[in-house]
Amino acid sequence: MMATSGKDACGLNGEEPSVSLTSNNDKSLVNGATTEASALSKRQNGGGTGAERFAFSPEPTIEDIRRMQAQFTDERDWNQFHQPRNLLLAMVGEVGEVSELFQWRGEVAEGLPDWTEAEREHLAQELSDVLIYLVELAEKCRVDLPQAVLRKMALNRLKYPANKVHGSAKKYTEYKD
Amino acid sequence: MMATSGKDACGLNGEEPSVSLTSNNDKSLVNGATTEASALSKRQNGGGTGAERFAFSPEPTIEDIRRMQAQFTDERDWNQFHQPRNLLLAMVGEVGEVSELFQWRGEVAEGLPDWTEAEREHLAQELSDVLIYLVELAEKCRVDLPQAVLRKMALNRLKYPANKVHGSAKKYTEYKD
């Protein structure tokens, strides 16, 4: 069941969510993953009960981000620059900035155990930039991004039935019935 | 004020949100933007009251998407393939697929007035793929993406004061005090 009044029920009706520098689950795993992160990461993210698994804060929602970014753009009279293709190129640029942070390294383990706090925060900023432009691009294309993701995930479950693809990295076109 | 119990209050405590093919505001502007979209788009998205502006559905949240994708990956024993650099490359691939939809076209207007319904749905799917991999990349890097976006938006407001940059596309390093 979807709570259609979820946004209001969450007390986010036009208010800007406050910035929290700590995680919602009070563990030092948000950006500040330290030595314990690498030890925990396999157990947490490698499958399992999920009880202690890393999680995001519930807010802001994608719609909150859309609304805040729209206000930011409006206030600066920047809609004249924010056509779909410009926003796409802006997003591509930000994906490039994320890529720079991972280039010339060897394999990077889950939880980024060898990264400094400054590197983690830099990554958090670049990932955020990708999301902000992705959200604004979807808005300007009139794509209801949260609902589109639900449809795509339903499609992915059909394309990749768990019992058929377990442990395999093949593309769905490579499977034979 | 942030409602820290927002997720539970939204009735999404572990339940999977249902897929809705219509918008949360009952207007035909979600993927199905038709002729009215181009007429409305300037008024809606070009700045203004915002009363009729296009909006996303409030759900699923970014955390809902993280949880659903983590379950999808767990069920298929795919965490062995989903290291940060692999997820980054997967996201880059999906950004490429979005780019393909916009290449060899002239400027594309807000609301995509000339696009077919099939093209819109294809775009919705590719934008979704970018978001899904972005969310999983952030998870595997222990970045609390929703909170990181709030921090980045606060930084952007500092870098680009509305009264200083109004109507200008300069980068923040190009402004003189």
mmCIF file of C-alpha atoms in Angstrom:
data_model
loop_
_atom_site.group_PDB
_atom_site.id
_atom_site.type_symbol
_atom_site.label_atom_id
_atom_site.label_comp_id
_atom_site.label_asym_id
_atom_site.label_seq_id
_atom_site.Cartn_x
_atom_site.Cartn_y
_atom_site.Cartn_z
ATOM 1 C CA MET A 1 0.000 0.000 0.000
ATOM 2 C CA MET A 2 1.254 3.425 -0.857
ATOM 3 C CA ALA A 3 0.527 6.232 1.548
ATOM 4 C CA THR A 4 -0.398 8.940 -0.913
ATOM 5 C CA SER A 5 -0.313 11.559 1.776
ATOM 6 C CA GLY A 6 3.122 10.439 2.869
ATOM 7 C CA LYS A 7 4.799 13.754 2.247
ATOM 8 C CA ASP A 8 2.411 15.669 4.453
ATOM 9 C CA ALA A 9 2.459 12.951 7.062
ATOM 10 C CA CYS A 10 6.228 13.321 7.150
ATOM 11 C CA GLY A 11 5.931 16.966 8.113
ATOM 12 C CA LEU A 12 7.689 18.083 4.940
ATOM 13 C CA ASN A 13 4.914 20.138 3.445
ATOM 14 C CA GLY A 14 7.015 22.966 2.103
ATOM 15 C CA GLU A 15 9.489 22.990 4.931
ATOM 16 C CA GLU A 16 13.123 22.485 4.151
ATOM 17 C CA PRO A 17 14.542 19.453 5.908
ATOM 18 C CA SER A 18 17.358 20.277 8.263
ATOM 19 C CA VAL A 19 20.870 19.118 7.554
ATOM 20 C CA SER A 20 22.088 16.380 9.831
ATOM 21 C CA LEU A 21 25.732 15.503 9.917
ATOM 22 C CA THR A 22 25.080 12.186 11.560
ATOM 23 C CA SER A 23 23.392 9.075 10.313
ATOM 24 C CA ASN A 24 19.825 8.155 11.074
ATOM 25 C CA ASN A 25 20.908 5.011 12.818
ATOM 26 C CA ASP A 26 23.524 6.606 15.028
ATOM 27 C CA LYS A 27 26.365 4.508 13.674
ATOM 28 C CA SER A 28 29.569 6.052 12.455
ATOM 29 C CA LEU A 29 29.106 4.593 9.000
ATOM 30 C CA VAL A 30 27.847 7.636 7.137
ATOM 31 C CA ASN A 31 30.751 9.169 5.267
ATOM 32 C CA GLY A 32 32.718 8.607 8.424
ATOM 33 C CA ALA A 33 33.164 4.902 7.876
ATOM 34 C CA THR A 34 36.312 4.049 9.751
ATOM 35 C CA THR A 35 38.141 0.837 10.382
ATOM 36 C CA GLU A 36 35.024 -0.882 11.619
ATOM 37 C CA ALA A 37 33.352 -0.245 8.278
ATOM 38 C CA SER A 38 35.502 -2.644 6.345
ATOM 39 C CA ALA A 39 35.029 -5.347 8.934
ATOM 40 C CA LEU A 40 31.299 -4.805 8.998
ATOM 41 C CA SER A 41 30.812 -4.205 5.326
ATOM 42 C CA LYS A 42 30.920 -7.802 4.194
ATOM 43 C CA ARG A 43 28.438 -8.865 6.800
ATOM 44 C CA GLN A 44 26.240 -5.823 6.253
ATOM 45 C CA ASN A 45 26.213 -5.561 2.510
ATOM 46 C CA GLY A 46 27.192 -9.001 1.396
ATOM 47 C CA GLY A 47 23.713 -10.298 1.980
ATOM 48 C CA GLY A 48 22.328 -11.621 5.215
ATOM 49 C CA THR A 49 19.658 -10.611 7.636
ATOM 50 C CA GLY A 50 20.004 -6.919 6.834
ATOM 51 C CA ALA A 51 19.334 -6.044 10.449
ATOM 52 C CA GLU A 52 22.543 -4.044 10.806
ATOM 53 C CA ARG A 53 22.871 -3.065 7.186
ATOM 54 C CA PHE A 54 23.793 0.492 6.293
ATOM 55 C CA ALA A 55 20.768 2.600 5.410
ATOM 56 C CA PHE A 56 20.114 6.114 4.158
ATOM 57 C CA SER A 57 18.213 8.764 6.045
ATOM 58 C CA PRO A 58 14.525 8.721 5.085
ATOM 59 C CA GLU A 59 14.653 12.377 4.068
ATOM 60 C CA PRO A 60 14.905 14.400 1.965
ATOM 61 C CA THR A 61 12.788 12.500 -0.571
ATOM 62 C CA ILE A 62 13.356 12.785 -4.313
ATOM 63 C CA GLU A 63 10.401 15.166 -4.457
ATOM 64 C CA ASP A 64 11.923 17.286 -1.661
ATOM 65 C CA ILE A 65 15.115 17.530 -3.717
ATOM 66 C CA ARG A 66 13.150 18.466 -6.846
ATOM 67 C CA ARG A 67 11.327 21.208 -4.987
ATOM 68 C CA MET A 68 14.456 22.631 -3.336
ATOM 69 C CA GLN A 69 16.417 22.611 -6.584
ATOM 70 C CA ALA A 70 13.503 24.217 -8.460
ATOM 71 C CA GLN A 71 13.429 26.988 -5.885
ATOM 72 C CA PHE A 72 17.209 27.400 -6.170
ATOM 73 C CA THR A 73 16.926 27.679 -9.969
ATOM 74 C CA ASP A 74 13.928 30.026 -9.843
ATOM 75 C CA GLU A 75 15.580 32.382 -7.366
ATOM 76 C CA ARG A 76 18.591 32.753 -9.680
ATOM 77 C CA ASP A 77 16.563 33.057 -12.908
ATOM 78 C CA TRP A 78 18.455 30.059 -14.232
ATOM 79 C CA ASN A 79 15.595 28.218 -15.949
ATOM 80 C CA GLN A 80 16.688 29.985 -19.146
ATOM 81 C CA PHE A 81 19.857 27.825 -19.054
ATOM 82 C CA HIS A 82 18.296 24.602 -17.759
ATOM 83 C CA GLN A 83 16.937 23.002 -20.924
ATOM 84 C CA PRO A 84 16.969 19.179 -20.962
ATOM 85 C CA ARG A 85 20.122 18.830 -23.066
ATOM 86 C CA ASN A 86 22.005 21.335 -20.932
ATOM 87 C CA LEU A 87 20.988 19.507 -17.772
ATOM 88 C CA LEU A 88 22.048 16.210 -19.309
ATOM 89 C CA LEU A 89 25.462 17.650 -20.153
ATOM 90 C CA ALA A 90 25.727 19.064 -16.633
ATOM 91 C CA MET A 91 24.974 15.604 -15.247
ATOM 92 C CA VAL A 92 27.553 14.018 -17.556
ATOM 93 C CA GLY A 93 30.091 16.526 -16.226
ATOM 94 C CA GLU A 94 29.323 15.559 -12.643
ATOM 95 C CA VAL A 95 29.565 11.844 -13.457
ATOM 96 C CA GLY A 96 33.018 12.701 -14.813
ATOM 97 C CA GLU A 97 33.907 14.295 -11.486
ATOM 98 C CA VAL A 98 32.846 11.133 -9.648
ATOM 99 C CA SER A 99 34.940 9.104 -12.091
ATOM 100 C CA GLU A 100 37.999 11.243 -11.352
ATOM 101 C CA LEU A 101 37.808 10.212 -7.705
ATOM 102 C CA PHE A 102 38.006 6.529 -8.655
ATOM 103 C CA GLN A 103 40.547 6.747 -11.481
ATOM 104 C CA TRP A 104 44.182 5.588 -11.121
ATOM 105 C CA ARG A 105 43.293 3.468 -8.133
ATOM 106 C CA GLY A 106 43.197 -0.280 -7.865
ATOM 107 C CA GLU A 107 39.973 -1.989 -6.873
ATOM 108 C CA VAL A 108 38.128 -0.045 -4.187
ATOM 109 C CA ALA A 109 36.550 -2.105 -1.421
ATOM 110 C CA GLU A 110 33.038 -1.612 -0.155
ATOM 111 C CA GLY A 111 32.982 1.070 2.550
ATOM 112 C CA LEU A 112 36.120 2.725 1.078
ATOM 113 C CA PRO A 113 38.313 1.638 4.008
ATOM 114 C CA ASP A 114 41.432 3.434 2.749
ATOM 115 C CA TRP A 115 39.813 6.771 1.934
ATOM 116 C CA THR A 116 40.334 9.868 4.060
ATOM 117 C CA GLU A 117 37.425 11.768 5.508
ATOM 118 C CA ALA A 118 38.063 14.598 3.018
ATOM 119 C CA GLU A 119 37.954 12.150 0.102
ATOM 120 C CA ARG A 120 34.692 10.702 1.380
ATOM 121 C CA GLU A 121 33.085 14.102 1.673
ATOM 122 C CA HIS A 122 34.323 15.044 -1.795
ATOM 123 C CA LEU A 123 32.703 11.868 -3.133
ATOM 124 C CA ALA A 124 29.482 12.645 -1.238
ATOM 125 C CA GLN A 125 29.409 16.063 -2.913
ATOM 126 C CA GLU A 126 29.958 14.735 -6.428
ATOM 127 C CA LEU A 127 27.369 11.976 -6.018
ATOM 128 C CA SER A 128 24.975 14.659 -4.792
ATOM 129 C CA ASP A 129 25.640 16.788 -7.860
ATOM 130 C CA VAL A 130 24.780 13.839 -10.099
ATOM 131 C CA LEU A 131 21.519 13.311 -8.230
ATOM 132 C CA ILE A 132 20.574 16.989 -8.265
ATOM 133 C CA TYR A 133 20.991 17.259 -12.052
ATOM 134 C CA LEU A 134 19.301 13.884 -12.610
ATOM 135 C CA VAL A 135 16.291 15.081 -10.618
ATOM 136 C CA GLU A 136 16.103 18.395 -12.458
ATOM 137 C CA LEU A 137 16.502 16.660 -15.825
ATOM 138 C CA ALA A 138 13.628 14.309 -14.996
ATOM 139 C CA GLU A 139 11.510 17.258 -13.869
ATOM 140 C CA LYS A 140 12.109 19.202 -17.072
ATOM 141 C CA CYS A 141 11.264 16.055 -19.067
ATOM 142 C CA ARG A 142 8.073 15.537 -17.013
ATOM 143 C CA VAL A 143 9.203 12.110 -15.874
ATOM 144 C CA ASP A 144 7.891 11.163 -12.432
ATOM 145 C CA LEU A 145 11.228 9.689 -11.435
ATOM 146 C CA PRO A 146 10.224 7.859 -8.217
ATOM 147 C CA GLN A 147 7.358 6.058 -9.950
ATOM 148 C CA ALA A 148 9.490 5.377 -13.038
ATOM 149 C CA VAL A 149 12.008 3.597 -10.794
ATOM 150 C CA LEU A 150 9.287 1.327 -9.434
ATOM 151 C CA ARG A 151 8.247 0.389 -12.970
ATOM 152 C CA LYS A 152 11.869 -0.248 -13.995
ATOM 153 C CA MET A 153 12.533 -2.401 -10.940
ATOM 154 C CA ALA A 154 9.453 -4.485 -11.739
ATOM 155 C CA LEU A 155 10.807 -4.937 -15.268
ATOM 156 C CA ASN A 156 14.241 -5.904 -13.937
ATOM 157 C CA ARG A 157 12.723 -8.592 -11.736
ATOM 158 C CA LEU A 158 10.986 -10.040 -14.805
ATOM 159 C CA LYS A 159 14.161 -9.864 -16.930
ATOM 160 C CA TYR A 160 16.326 -11.416 -14.244
ATOM 161 C CA PRO A 161 14.365 -14.079 -12.297
ATOM 162 C CA ALA A 162 16.338 -14.803 -9.123
ATOM 163 C CA ASN A 163 16.289 -18.578 -9.553
ATOM 164 C CA LYS A 164 17.612 -18.330 -13.101
ATOM 165 C CA VAL A 165 20.415 -15.776 -12.752
ATOM 166 C CA HIS A 166 21.688 -16.575 -9.250
ATOM 167 C CA GLY A 167 25.402 -15.792 -9.037
ATOM 168 C CA SER A 168 25.731 -15.043 -12.761
ATOM 169 C CA ALA A 169 26.719 -11.727 -14.358
ATOM 170 C CA LYS A 170 25.335 -12.565 -17.804
ATOM 171 C CA LYS A 171 23.111 -10.056 -19.564
ATOM 172 C CA TYR A 172 19.482 -11.146 -19.836
ATOM 173 C CA THR A 173 19.828 -11.633 -23.596
ATOM 174 C CA GLU A 174 22.470 -14.327 -22.980
ATOM 175 C CA TYR A 175 20.199 -16.659 -21.027
ATOM 176 C CA LYS A 176 18.558 -19.543 -22.768
ATOM 177 C CA ASP A 177 15.189 -20.800 -21.587
ATOM 178 C CA MET B 1 12.669 20.217 11.544
ATOM 179 C CA MET B 2 13.277 16.755 10.238
ATOM 180 C CA ALA B 3 10.828 14.038 11.150
ATOM 181 C CA THR B 4 13.288 11.311 12.040
ATOM 182 C CA SER B 5 10.532 8.746 12.158
ATOM 183 C CA GLY B 6 9.299 9.872 8.754
ATOM 184 C CA LYS B 7 9.739 6.507 7.078
ATOM 185 C CA ASP B 8 7.607 4.685 9.586
ATOM 186 C CA ALA B 9 5.070 7.487 9.615
ATOM 187 C CA CYS B 10 4.795 7.080 5.852
ATOM 188 C CA GLY B 11 3.747 3.471 6.247
ATOM 189 C CA LEU B 12 6.759 2.230 4.315
ATOM 190 C CA ASN B 13 8.377 0.183 7.023
ATOM 191 C CA GLY B 14 9.571 -2.678 4.881
ATOM 192 C CA GLU B 15 6.588 -2.722 2.554
ATOM 193 C CA GLU B 16 7.154 -2.269 -1.121
ATOM 194 C CA PRO B 17 5.384 0.776 -2.523
ATOM 195 C CA SER B 18 2.904 -0.057 -5.247
ATOM 196 C CA VAL B 19 3.483 1.068 -8.796
ATOM 197 C CA SER B 20 1.190 3.835 -9.934
ATOM 198 C CA LEU B 21 0.950 4.698 -13.587
ATOM 199 C CA THR B 22 -0.617 8.064 -12.909
ATOM 200 C CA SER B 23 0.753 11.146 -11.296
ATOM 201 C CA ASN B 24 0.174 12.093 -7.693
ATOM 202 C CA ASN B 25 -1.564 15.263 -8.732
ATOM 203 C CA ASP B 26 -3.921 13.683 -11.235
ATOM 204 C CA LYS B 27 -2.681 15.731 -14.142
ATOM 205 C CA SER B 28 -1.632 14.144 -17.404
ATOM 206 C CA LEU B 29 1.866 15.536 -17.099
ATOM 207 C CA VAL B 30 3.707 12.465 -15.908
ATOM 208 C CA ASN B 31 5.437 10.859 -18.879
ATOM 209 C CA GLY B 32 2.230 11.491 -20.753
ATOM 210 C CA ALA B 33 2.841 15.183 -21.265
ATOM 211 C CA THR B 34 0.819 16.032 -24.319
ATOM 212 C CA THR B 35 0.174 19.248 -26.152
ATOM 213 C CA GLU B 36 -0.845 21.040 -23.011
ATOM 214 C CA ALA B 37 2.547 20.350 -21.501
ATOM 215 C CA SER B 38 4.437 22.715 -23.771
ATOM 216 C CA ALA B 39 1.911 25.464 -23.186
ATOM 217 C CA LEU B 40 2.009 24.963 -19.456
ATOM 218 C CA SER B 41 5.685 24.306 -19.132
ATOM 219 C CA LYS B 42 6.890 27.875 -19.348
ATOM 220 C CA ARG B 43 4.384 29.022 -16.782
ATOM 221 C CA GLN B 44 4.970 26.011 -14.577
ATOM 222 C CA ASN B 45 8.702 25.649 -14.680
ATOM 223 C CA GLY B 46 9.865 29.070 -15.739
ATOM 224 C CA GLY B 47 9.418 30.411 -12.272
ATOM 225 C CA GLY B 48 6.166 31.671 -10.837
ATOM 226 C CA THR B 49 3.818 30.722 -8.108
ATOM 227 C CA GLY B 50 4.579 27.019 -8.368
ATOM 228 C CA ALA B 51 0.983 26.194 -7.569
ATOM 229 C CA GLU B 52 0.470 24.133 -10.734
ATOM 230 C CA ARG B 53 4.060 23.105 -11.157
ATOM 231 C CA PHE B 54 4.882 19.533 -12.073
ATOM 232 C CA ALA B 55 5.861 17.455 -9.055
ATOM 233 C CA PHE B 56 7.105 13.948 -8.409
ATOM 234 C CA SER B 57 5.259 11.352 -6.383
ATOM 235 C CA PRO B 58 6.370 11.432 -2.745
ATOM 236 C CA GLU B 59 7.348 7.764 -2.851
ATOM 237 C CA PRO B 60 9.405 5.699 -3.180
ATOM 238 C CA THR B 61 12.051 7.585 -1.189
ATOM 239 C CA ILE B 62 15.762 7.238 -1.922
ATOM 240 C CA GLU B 63 16.003 4.891 1.050
ATOM 241 C CA ASP B 64 13.106 2.793 -0.320
ATOM 242 C CA ILE B 65 15.012 2.472 -3.593
ATOM 243 C CA ARG B 66 18.216 1.523 -1.749
ATOM 244 C CA ARG B 67 16.397 -1.166 0.188
ATOM 245 C CA MET B 68 14.590 -2.598 -2.839
ATOM 246 C CA GLN B 69 17.744 -2.669 -4.947
ATOM 247 C CA ALA B 70 19.726 -4.254 -2.080
ATOM 248 C CA GLN B 71 17.111 -6.991 -1.866
ATOM 249 C CA PHE B 72 17.224 -7.458 -5.651
ATOM 250 C CA THR B 73 21.019 -7.786 -5.528
ATOM 251 C CA ASP B 74 20.998 -10.084 -2.495
ATOM 252 C CA GLU B 75 18.423 -12.425 -4.002
ATOM 253 C CA ARG B 76 20.587 -12.878 -7.101
ATOM 254 C CA ASP B 77 23.905 -13.221 -5.219
ATOM 255 C CA TRP B 78 25.187 -10.263 -7.205
ATOM 256 C CA ASN B 79 27.045 -8.410 -4.455
ATOM 257 C CA GLN B 80 30.166 -10.241 -5.677
ATOM 258 C CA PHE B 81 29.963 -8.108 -8.855
ATOM 259 C CA HIS B 82 28.783 -4.848 -7.279
ATOM 260 C CA GLN B 83 32.024 -3.282 -6.094
ATOM 261 C CA PRO B 84 32.119 0.537 -6.179
ATOM 262 C CA ARG B 85 34.082 0.807 -9.425
ATOM 263 C CA ASN B 86 31.833 -1.693 -11.189
ATOM 264 C CA LEU B 87 28.748 0.204 -10.049
ATOM 265 C CA LEU B 88 30.302 3.460 -11.229
ATOM 266 C CA LEU B 89 30.956 1.946 -14.654
ATOM 267 C CA ALA B 90 27.411 0.589 -14.750
ATOM 268 C CA MET B 91 26.110 4.087 -13.981
ATOM 269 C CA VAL B 92 28.330 5.591 -16.689
ATOM 270 C CA GLY B 93 26.845 3.068 -19.124
ATOM 271 C CA GLU B 94 23.312 4.103 -18.210
ATOM 272 C CA VAL B 95 24.183 7.793 -18.556
ATOM 273 C CA GLY B 96 25.363 6.868 -22.043
ATOM 274 C CA GLU B 97 21.975 5.312 -22.759
ATOM 275 C CA VAL B 98 20.233 8.515 -21.664
ATOM 276 C CA SER B 99 22.612 10.480 -23.900
ATOM 277 C CA GLU B 100 21.701 8.305 -26.895
ATOM 278 C CA LEU B 101 18.087 9.399 -26.550
ATOM 279 C CA PHE B 102 19.094 13.059 -26.851
ATOM 280 C CA GLN B 103 21.784 12.769 -29.520
ATOM 281 C CA TRP B 104 21.288 13.872 -33.156
ATOM 282 C CA ARG B 105 18.363 16.049 -32.153
ATOM 283 C CA GLY B 106 18.154 19.799 -32.119
ATOM 284 C CA GLU B 107 17.345 21.580 -28.885
ATOM 285 C CA VAL B 108 14.721 19.705 -26.882
ATOM 286 C CA ALA B 109 12.052 21.830 -25.202
ATOM 287 C CA GLU B 110 10.935 21.409 -21.639
ATOM 288 C CA GLY B 111 8.201 18.757 -21.414
ATOM 289 C CA LEU B 112 9.507 17.037 -24.591
ATOM 290 C CA PRO B 113 6.488 18.142 -26.664
ATOM 291 C CA ASP B 114 7.584 16.284 -29.824
ATOM 292 C CA TRP B 115 8.419 12.962 -28.186
ATOM 293 C CA THR B 116 6.235 9.889 -28.551
ATOM 294 C CA GLU B 117 4.885 8.058 -25.548
ATOM 295 C CA ALA B 118 7.296 5.181 -26.260
ATOM 296 C CA GLU B 119 10.259 7.582 -26.310
ATOM 297 C CA ARG B 120 9.143 9.103 -23.023
ATOM 298 C CA GLU B 121 8.864 5.722 -21.374
ATOM 299 C CA HIS B 122 12.263 4.714 -22.731
ATOM 300 C CA LEU B 123 13.729 7.888 -21.227
ATOM 301 C CA ALA B 124 11.956 7.195 -17.921
ATOM 302 C CA GLN B 125 13.583 3.746 -17.859
ATOM 303 C CA GLU B 126 17.087 5.006 -18.582
ATOM 304 C CA LEU B 127 16.842 7.819 -16.024
ATOM 305 C CA SER B 128 15.684 5.176 -13.542
ATOM 306 C CA ASP B 129 18.692 2.997 -14.305
ATOM 307 C CA VAL B 130 21.008 5.929 -13.585
ATOM 308 C CA LEU B 131 19.291 6.537 -10.249
ATOM 309 C CA ILE B 132 19.313 2.865 -9.257
ATOM 310 C CA TYR B 133 23.070 2.541 -9.831
ATOM 311 C CA LEU B 134 23.757 5.921 -8.221
ATOM 312 C CA VAL B 135 21.887 4.801 -5.108
ATOM 313 C CA GLU B 136 23.678 1.458 -4.956
ATOM 314 C CA LEU B 137 27.054 3.144 -5.534
ATOM 315 C CA ALA B 138 26.383 5.543 -2.657
ATOM 316 C CA GLU B 139 25.314 2.636 -0.445
ATOM 317 C CA LYS B 140 28.454 0.638 -1.163
ATOM 318 C CA CYS B 141 30.537 3.763 -0.450
ATOM 319 C CA ARG B 142 28.644 4.369 2.827
ATOM 320 C CA VAL B 143 27.500 7.797 1.685
ATOM 321 C CA ASP B 144 24.135 8.824 3.143
ATOM 322 C CA LEU B 145 23.012 10.262 -0.182
ATOM 323 C CA PRO B 146 19.873 12.150 0.938
ATOM 324 C CA GLN B 147 21.758 13.963 3.697
ATOM 325 C CA ALA B 148 24.746 14.568 1.409
ATOM 326 C CA VAL B 149 22.421 16.352 -1.032
ATOM 327 C CA LEU B 150 21.233 18.684 1.721
ATOM 328 C CA ARG B 151 24.818 19.581 2.579
ATOM 329 C CA LYS B 152 25.682 20.141 -1.088
ATOM 330 C CA MET B 153 22.639 22.338 -1.649
ATOM 331 C CA ALA B 154 23.592 24.454 1.350
ATOM 332 C CA LEU B 155 27.073 24.831 -0.174
ATOM 333 C CA ASN B 156 25.588 25.775 -3.552
ATOM 334 C CA ARG B 157 23.506 28.514 -1.965
ATOM 335 C CA LEU B 158 26.671 29.920 -0.409
ATOM 336 C CA LYS B 159 28.657 29.684 -3.656
ATOM 337 C CA TYR B 160 25.876 31.254 -5.733
ATOM 338 C CA PRO B 161 24.067 33.967 -3.710
ATOM 339 C CA ALA B 162 20.821 34.700 -5.556
ATOM 340 C CA ASN B 163 21.307 38.467 -5.570
ATOM 341 C CA LYS B 164 24.795 38.144 -7.037
ATOM 342 C CA VAL B 165 24.274 35.563 -9.791
ATOM 343 C CA HIS B 166 20.732 36.386 -10.915
ATOM 344 C CA GLY B 167 20.333 35.565 -14.612
ATOM 345 C CA SER B 168 24.020 34.748 -15.108
ATOM 346 C CA ALA B 169 25.526 31.402 -16.113
ATOM 347 C CA LYS B 170 29.051 32.216 -14.911
ATOM 348 C CA LYS B 171 30.865 29.702 -12.733
ATOM 349 C CA TYR B 172 31.316 30.832 -9.131
ATOM 350 C CA THR B 173 35.073 31.290 -9.662
ATOM 351 C CA GLU B 174 34.363 33.937 -12.320
ATOM 352 C CA TYR B 175 32.540 36.345 -10.009
ATOM 353 C CA LYS B 176 34.396 39.228 -8.505
ATOM 354 C CA ASP B 177 33.356 40.536 -5.106
#
